[in-house]
Coordinates of C-alpha atoms in Angstrom, one line a residue:
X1 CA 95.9 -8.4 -36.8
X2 CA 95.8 -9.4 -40.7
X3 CA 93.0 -8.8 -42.6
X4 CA 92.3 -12.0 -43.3
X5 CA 91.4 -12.3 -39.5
X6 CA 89.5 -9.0 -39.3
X7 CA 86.4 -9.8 -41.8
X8 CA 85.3 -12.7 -40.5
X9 CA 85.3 -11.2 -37.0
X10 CA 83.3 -8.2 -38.5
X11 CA 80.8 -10.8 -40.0
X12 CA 80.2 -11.9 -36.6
X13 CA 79.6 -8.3 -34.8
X14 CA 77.2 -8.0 -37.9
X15 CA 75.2 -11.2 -37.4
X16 CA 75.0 -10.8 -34.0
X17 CA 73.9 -7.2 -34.5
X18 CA 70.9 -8.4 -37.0
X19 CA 69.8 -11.3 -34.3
X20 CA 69.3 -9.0 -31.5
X21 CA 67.3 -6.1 -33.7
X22 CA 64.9 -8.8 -35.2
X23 CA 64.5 -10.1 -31.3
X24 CA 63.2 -6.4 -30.4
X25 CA 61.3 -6.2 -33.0
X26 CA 59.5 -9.2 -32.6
X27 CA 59.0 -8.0 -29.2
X28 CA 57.7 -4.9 -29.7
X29 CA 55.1 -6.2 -32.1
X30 CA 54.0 -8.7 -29.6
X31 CA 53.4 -5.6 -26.9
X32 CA 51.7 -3.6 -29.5
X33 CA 49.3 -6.0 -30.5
X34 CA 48.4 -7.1 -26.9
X35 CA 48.1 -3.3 -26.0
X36 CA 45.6 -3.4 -29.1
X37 CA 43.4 -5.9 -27.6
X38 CA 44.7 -9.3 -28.4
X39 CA 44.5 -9.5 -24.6
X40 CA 40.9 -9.4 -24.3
X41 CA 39.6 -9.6 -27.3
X42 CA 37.1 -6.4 -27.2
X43 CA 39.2 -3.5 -29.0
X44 CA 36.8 -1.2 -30.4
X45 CA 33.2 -2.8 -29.6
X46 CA 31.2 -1.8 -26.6
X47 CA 28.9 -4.0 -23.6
X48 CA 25.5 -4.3 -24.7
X49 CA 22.5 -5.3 -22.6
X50 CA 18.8 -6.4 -23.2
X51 CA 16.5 -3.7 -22.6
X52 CA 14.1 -5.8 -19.4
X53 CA 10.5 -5.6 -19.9
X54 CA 8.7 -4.3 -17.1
X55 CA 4.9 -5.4 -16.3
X56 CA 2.5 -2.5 -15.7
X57 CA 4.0 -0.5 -13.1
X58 CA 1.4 0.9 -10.1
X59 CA 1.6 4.7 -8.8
X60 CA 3.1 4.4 -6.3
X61 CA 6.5 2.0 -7.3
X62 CA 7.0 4.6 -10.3
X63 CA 9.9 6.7 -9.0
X64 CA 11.5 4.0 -7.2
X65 CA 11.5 1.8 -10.9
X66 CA 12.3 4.6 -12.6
X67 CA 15.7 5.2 -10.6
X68 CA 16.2 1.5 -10.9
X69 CA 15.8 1.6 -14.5
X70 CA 18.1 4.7 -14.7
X71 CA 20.7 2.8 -12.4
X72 CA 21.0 0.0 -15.2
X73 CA 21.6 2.6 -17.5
X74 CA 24.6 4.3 -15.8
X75 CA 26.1 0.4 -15.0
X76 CA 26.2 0.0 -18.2
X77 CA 27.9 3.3 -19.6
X78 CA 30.5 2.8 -16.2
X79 CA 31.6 -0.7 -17.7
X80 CA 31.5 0.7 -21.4
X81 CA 33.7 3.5 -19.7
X82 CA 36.2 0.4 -18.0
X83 CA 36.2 -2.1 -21.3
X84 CA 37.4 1.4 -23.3
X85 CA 40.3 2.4 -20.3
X86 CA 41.3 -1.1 -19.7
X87 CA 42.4 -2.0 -23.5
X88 CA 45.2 -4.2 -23.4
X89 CA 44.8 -5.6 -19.6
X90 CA 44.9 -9.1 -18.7
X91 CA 44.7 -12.4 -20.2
X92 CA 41.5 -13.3 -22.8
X93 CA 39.1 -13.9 -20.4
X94 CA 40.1 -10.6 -18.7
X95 CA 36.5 -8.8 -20.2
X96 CA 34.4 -11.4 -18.4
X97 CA 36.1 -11.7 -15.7
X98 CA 36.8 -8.2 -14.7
X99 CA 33.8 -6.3 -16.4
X100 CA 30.9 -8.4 -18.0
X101 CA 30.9 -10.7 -15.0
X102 CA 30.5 -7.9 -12.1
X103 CA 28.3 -6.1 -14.5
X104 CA 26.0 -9.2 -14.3
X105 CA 26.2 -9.2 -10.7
X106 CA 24.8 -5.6 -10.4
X107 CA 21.9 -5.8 -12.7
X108 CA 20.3 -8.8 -11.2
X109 CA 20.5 -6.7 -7.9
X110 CA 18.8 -3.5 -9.6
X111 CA 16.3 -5.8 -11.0
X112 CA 15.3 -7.4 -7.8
X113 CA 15.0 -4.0 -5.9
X114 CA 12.3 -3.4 -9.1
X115 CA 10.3 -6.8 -8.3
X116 CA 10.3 -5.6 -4.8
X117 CA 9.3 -2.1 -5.5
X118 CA 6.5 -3.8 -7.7
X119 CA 5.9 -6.0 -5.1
X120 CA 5.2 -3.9 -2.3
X121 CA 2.0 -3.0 -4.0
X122 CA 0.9 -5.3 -6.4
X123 CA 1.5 -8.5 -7.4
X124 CA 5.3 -9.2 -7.5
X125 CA 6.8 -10.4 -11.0
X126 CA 9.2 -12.6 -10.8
X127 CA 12.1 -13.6 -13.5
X128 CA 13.6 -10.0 -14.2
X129 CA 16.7 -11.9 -13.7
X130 CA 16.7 -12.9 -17.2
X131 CA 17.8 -9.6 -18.7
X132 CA 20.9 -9.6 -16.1
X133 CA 23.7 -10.9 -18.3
X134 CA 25.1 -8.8 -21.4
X135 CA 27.7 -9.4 -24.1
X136 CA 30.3 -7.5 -25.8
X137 CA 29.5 -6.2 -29.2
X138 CA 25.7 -7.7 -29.1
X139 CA 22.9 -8.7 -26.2
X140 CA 22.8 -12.2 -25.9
X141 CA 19.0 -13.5 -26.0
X142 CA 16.6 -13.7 -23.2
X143 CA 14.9 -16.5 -22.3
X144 CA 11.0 -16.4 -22.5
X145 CA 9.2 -15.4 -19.1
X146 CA 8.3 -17.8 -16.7
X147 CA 4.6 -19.3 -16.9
X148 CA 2.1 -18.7 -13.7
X149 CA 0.6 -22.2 -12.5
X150 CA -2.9 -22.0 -12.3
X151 CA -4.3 -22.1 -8.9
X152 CA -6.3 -24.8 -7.9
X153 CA -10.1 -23.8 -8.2
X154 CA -10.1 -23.6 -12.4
X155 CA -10.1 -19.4 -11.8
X156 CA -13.7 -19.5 -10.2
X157 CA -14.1 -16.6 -8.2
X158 CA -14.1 -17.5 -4.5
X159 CA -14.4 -21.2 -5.1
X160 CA -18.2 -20.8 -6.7
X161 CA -19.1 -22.1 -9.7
X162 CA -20.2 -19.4 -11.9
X163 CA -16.8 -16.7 -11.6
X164 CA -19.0 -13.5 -10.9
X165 CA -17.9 -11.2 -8.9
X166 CA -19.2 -10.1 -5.7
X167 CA -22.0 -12.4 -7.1
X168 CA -24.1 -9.5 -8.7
X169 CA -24.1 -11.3 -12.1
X170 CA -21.8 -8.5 -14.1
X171 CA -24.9 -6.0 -13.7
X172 CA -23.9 -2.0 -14.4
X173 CA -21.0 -0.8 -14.9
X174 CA -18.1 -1.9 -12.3
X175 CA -19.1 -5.4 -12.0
X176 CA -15.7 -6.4 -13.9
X177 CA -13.8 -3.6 -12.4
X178 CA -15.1 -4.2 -8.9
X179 CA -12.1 -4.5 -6.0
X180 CA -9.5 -4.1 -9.3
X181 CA -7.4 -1.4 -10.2
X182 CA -5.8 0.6 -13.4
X183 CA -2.0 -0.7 -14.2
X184 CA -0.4 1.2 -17.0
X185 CA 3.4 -0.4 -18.6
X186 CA 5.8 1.3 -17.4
X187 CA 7.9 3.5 -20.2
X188 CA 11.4 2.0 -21.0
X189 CA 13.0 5.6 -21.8
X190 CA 17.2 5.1 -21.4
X191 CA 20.1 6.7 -21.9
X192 CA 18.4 10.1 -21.6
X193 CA 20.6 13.5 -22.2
X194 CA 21.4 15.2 -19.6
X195 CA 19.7 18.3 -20.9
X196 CA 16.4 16.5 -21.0
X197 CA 16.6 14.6 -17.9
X198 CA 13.8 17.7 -15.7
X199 CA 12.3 17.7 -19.0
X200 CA 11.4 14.1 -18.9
X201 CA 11.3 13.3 -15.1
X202 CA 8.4 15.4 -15.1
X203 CA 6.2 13.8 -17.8
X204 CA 7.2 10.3 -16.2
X205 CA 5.8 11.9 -12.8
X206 CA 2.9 13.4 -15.2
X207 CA 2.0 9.9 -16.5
X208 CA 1.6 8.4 -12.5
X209 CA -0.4 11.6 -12.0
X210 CA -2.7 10.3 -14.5
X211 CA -2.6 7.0 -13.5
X212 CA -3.5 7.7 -10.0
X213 CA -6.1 10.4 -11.1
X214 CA -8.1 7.0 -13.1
X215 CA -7.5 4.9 -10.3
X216 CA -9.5 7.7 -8.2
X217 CA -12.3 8.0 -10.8
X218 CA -12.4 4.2 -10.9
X219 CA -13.2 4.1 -7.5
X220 CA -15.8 7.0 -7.3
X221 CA -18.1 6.1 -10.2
X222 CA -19.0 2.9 -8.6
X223 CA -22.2 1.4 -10.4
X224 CA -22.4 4.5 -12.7
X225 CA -22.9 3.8 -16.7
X226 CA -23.0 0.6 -18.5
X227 CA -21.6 -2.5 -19.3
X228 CA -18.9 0.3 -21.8
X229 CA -18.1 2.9 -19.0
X230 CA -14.8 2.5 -17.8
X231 CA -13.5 1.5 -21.1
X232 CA -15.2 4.8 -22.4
X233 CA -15.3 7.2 -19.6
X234 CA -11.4 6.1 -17.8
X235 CA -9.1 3.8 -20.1
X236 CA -10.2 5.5 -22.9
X237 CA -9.0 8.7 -22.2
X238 CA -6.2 8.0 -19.8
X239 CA -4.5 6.2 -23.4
X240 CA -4.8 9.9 -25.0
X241 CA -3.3 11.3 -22.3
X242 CA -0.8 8.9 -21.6
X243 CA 0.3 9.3 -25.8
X244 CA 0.5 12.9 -25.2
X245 CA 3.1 12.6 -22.5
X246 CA 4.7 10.0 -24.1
X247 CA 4.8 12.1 -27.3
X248 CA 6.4 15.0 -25.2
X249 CA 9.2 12.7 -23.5
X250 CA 9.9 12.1 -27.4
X251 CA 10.5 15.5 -28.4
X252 CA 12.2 16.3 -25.4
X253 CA 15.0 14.0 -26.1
X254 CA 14.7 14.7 -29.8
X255 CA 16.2 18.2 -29.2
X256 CA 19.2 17.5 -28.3
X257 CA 20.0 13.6 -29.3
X258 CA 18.3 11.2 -31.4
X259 CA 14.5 11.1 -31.2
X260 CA 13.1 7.6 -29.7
X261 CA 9.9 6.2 -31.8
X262 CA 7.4 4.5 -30.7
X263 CA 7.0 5.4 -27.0
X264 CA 3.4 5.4 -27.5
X265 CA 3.2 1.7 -27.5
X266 CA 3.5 2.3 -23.7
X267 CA 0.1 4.6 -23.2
X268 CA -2.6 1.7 -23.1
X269 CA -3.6 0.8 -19.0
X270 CA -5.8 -2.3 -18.5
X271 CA -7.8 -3.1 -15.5
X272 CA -6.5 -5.6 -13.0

């Protein structure tokens, strides 16, 4: 064969050559940036969840809100824990779908079981569902609680006109705190280190001590001081207590992670 026929068959080989390296790049690059996320959208940010406020919390459904509470937490570090090992997977509605979705699913379930717990005991709130869904990089907002109708008698106490209790006029001390109870908020403490969890277990079972130890002095002191005696003598003291507590859970976290502020906006009880 001539020269004159050789080059231009070289020139093809070449060409041919250059197509099929540009095609594998252009391949690659598409795999690598799916395996970055383009997929899903969620490379490097994390599922975030609104923190639910609870309603105060009687003795005896502590523990079992608690775990509940402590339940969220851990759904929410095992899908954190899937949206960081699934990089890459599916199509780009793959996060909702797969993780955010199911994630949804399970809180609402953990938030019924705490309206039960509640429930069992006291009066049952209703409309924890609202802090079910989350959101990847950010919470999305929560909806406002739901509004109680009013019953039907205007609030009068057993259908009479004047709303005493019992009748006796608001005389002595109980008059207002006859038949009711002590109901503290329960603490929102999360994501608690492992090397604080006895630590602060026991102060959470410290503060229903304390709780259940007013209820009890509630209930004996019946007609004793005045109109100022179980705001004085009970709720007044239970809130130092409670701040103590609260103060310790604090610290106890703030050894070995970051400290949380402003636990102590939990430590006022109320009668109901």
């Amino acid at each position: 064969m001539s020269r004159a026929h050789a080059k231009p068959e070289r020139r093809k080989r070449v060409l041919v050559a250059g197509i099929a390296v540009a095609a594998t790049l252009t391949a690659g690059t598409a795999i690598a940036a799916f395996a970055a996320g383009e997929g899903n959208n969620a490379a490097g940010q994390s599922i975030a969840c609104p923190k639910p406020v609870i309603p105060a919390v009687p003795a005896q459904a502590q523990a079992e809100v608690q775990r509940e509470l402590a339940n969220l937490d851990k759904q929410i570090a095992e899908a954190n824990n899937r949206l960081r090992t699934s990089a890459g997977q599916g199509g780009p509605n793959f996060v909702q779908n797969a993780i955010v979705g199911p994630l949804k699913d399970k809180r609402v379930a953990a938030l019924n079981r705490i309206e039960t717990a509640i429930g069992r005991v006291a009066e049952k709130p209703e409309g924890l569902e609202r802090f079910a869904p989350c959101g990847v990089g950010s919470a999305p907002a929560v909806a406002a609680a739901p509004t109680k109708q009013a019953s039907g008698n205007n609030g009068n106490a057993n259908g009479n006109g004047n709303g005493n209790a019992n009748g006796n006029n608001g005389s002595g001390n109980n008059a207002s705190a006859s038949g009711k109870t002590i109901e503290c908020p329960l603490p929102v403490v999360q994501n608690v280190p492992a090397q604080a969890k006895a630590e602060v277990d026991r102060e959470l079972a410290n503060l229903g001590k304390q709780q259940a130890e007013a209820n009890e002095r509630l209930r004996t002191s019946a007609g004793q001081g005045g109109p100022n005696f179980v705001q004085n003598a009970i709720l007044g003291p239970l809130k130092d207590k409670r701040v103590a507590a609260l103060n310790r859970i604090e610290t106890a976290i703030g050894r070995v992670a970051a400290k949380p502020e402003g636990l102590e906006r939990f430590a006022t009880c109320s009668l109901k």
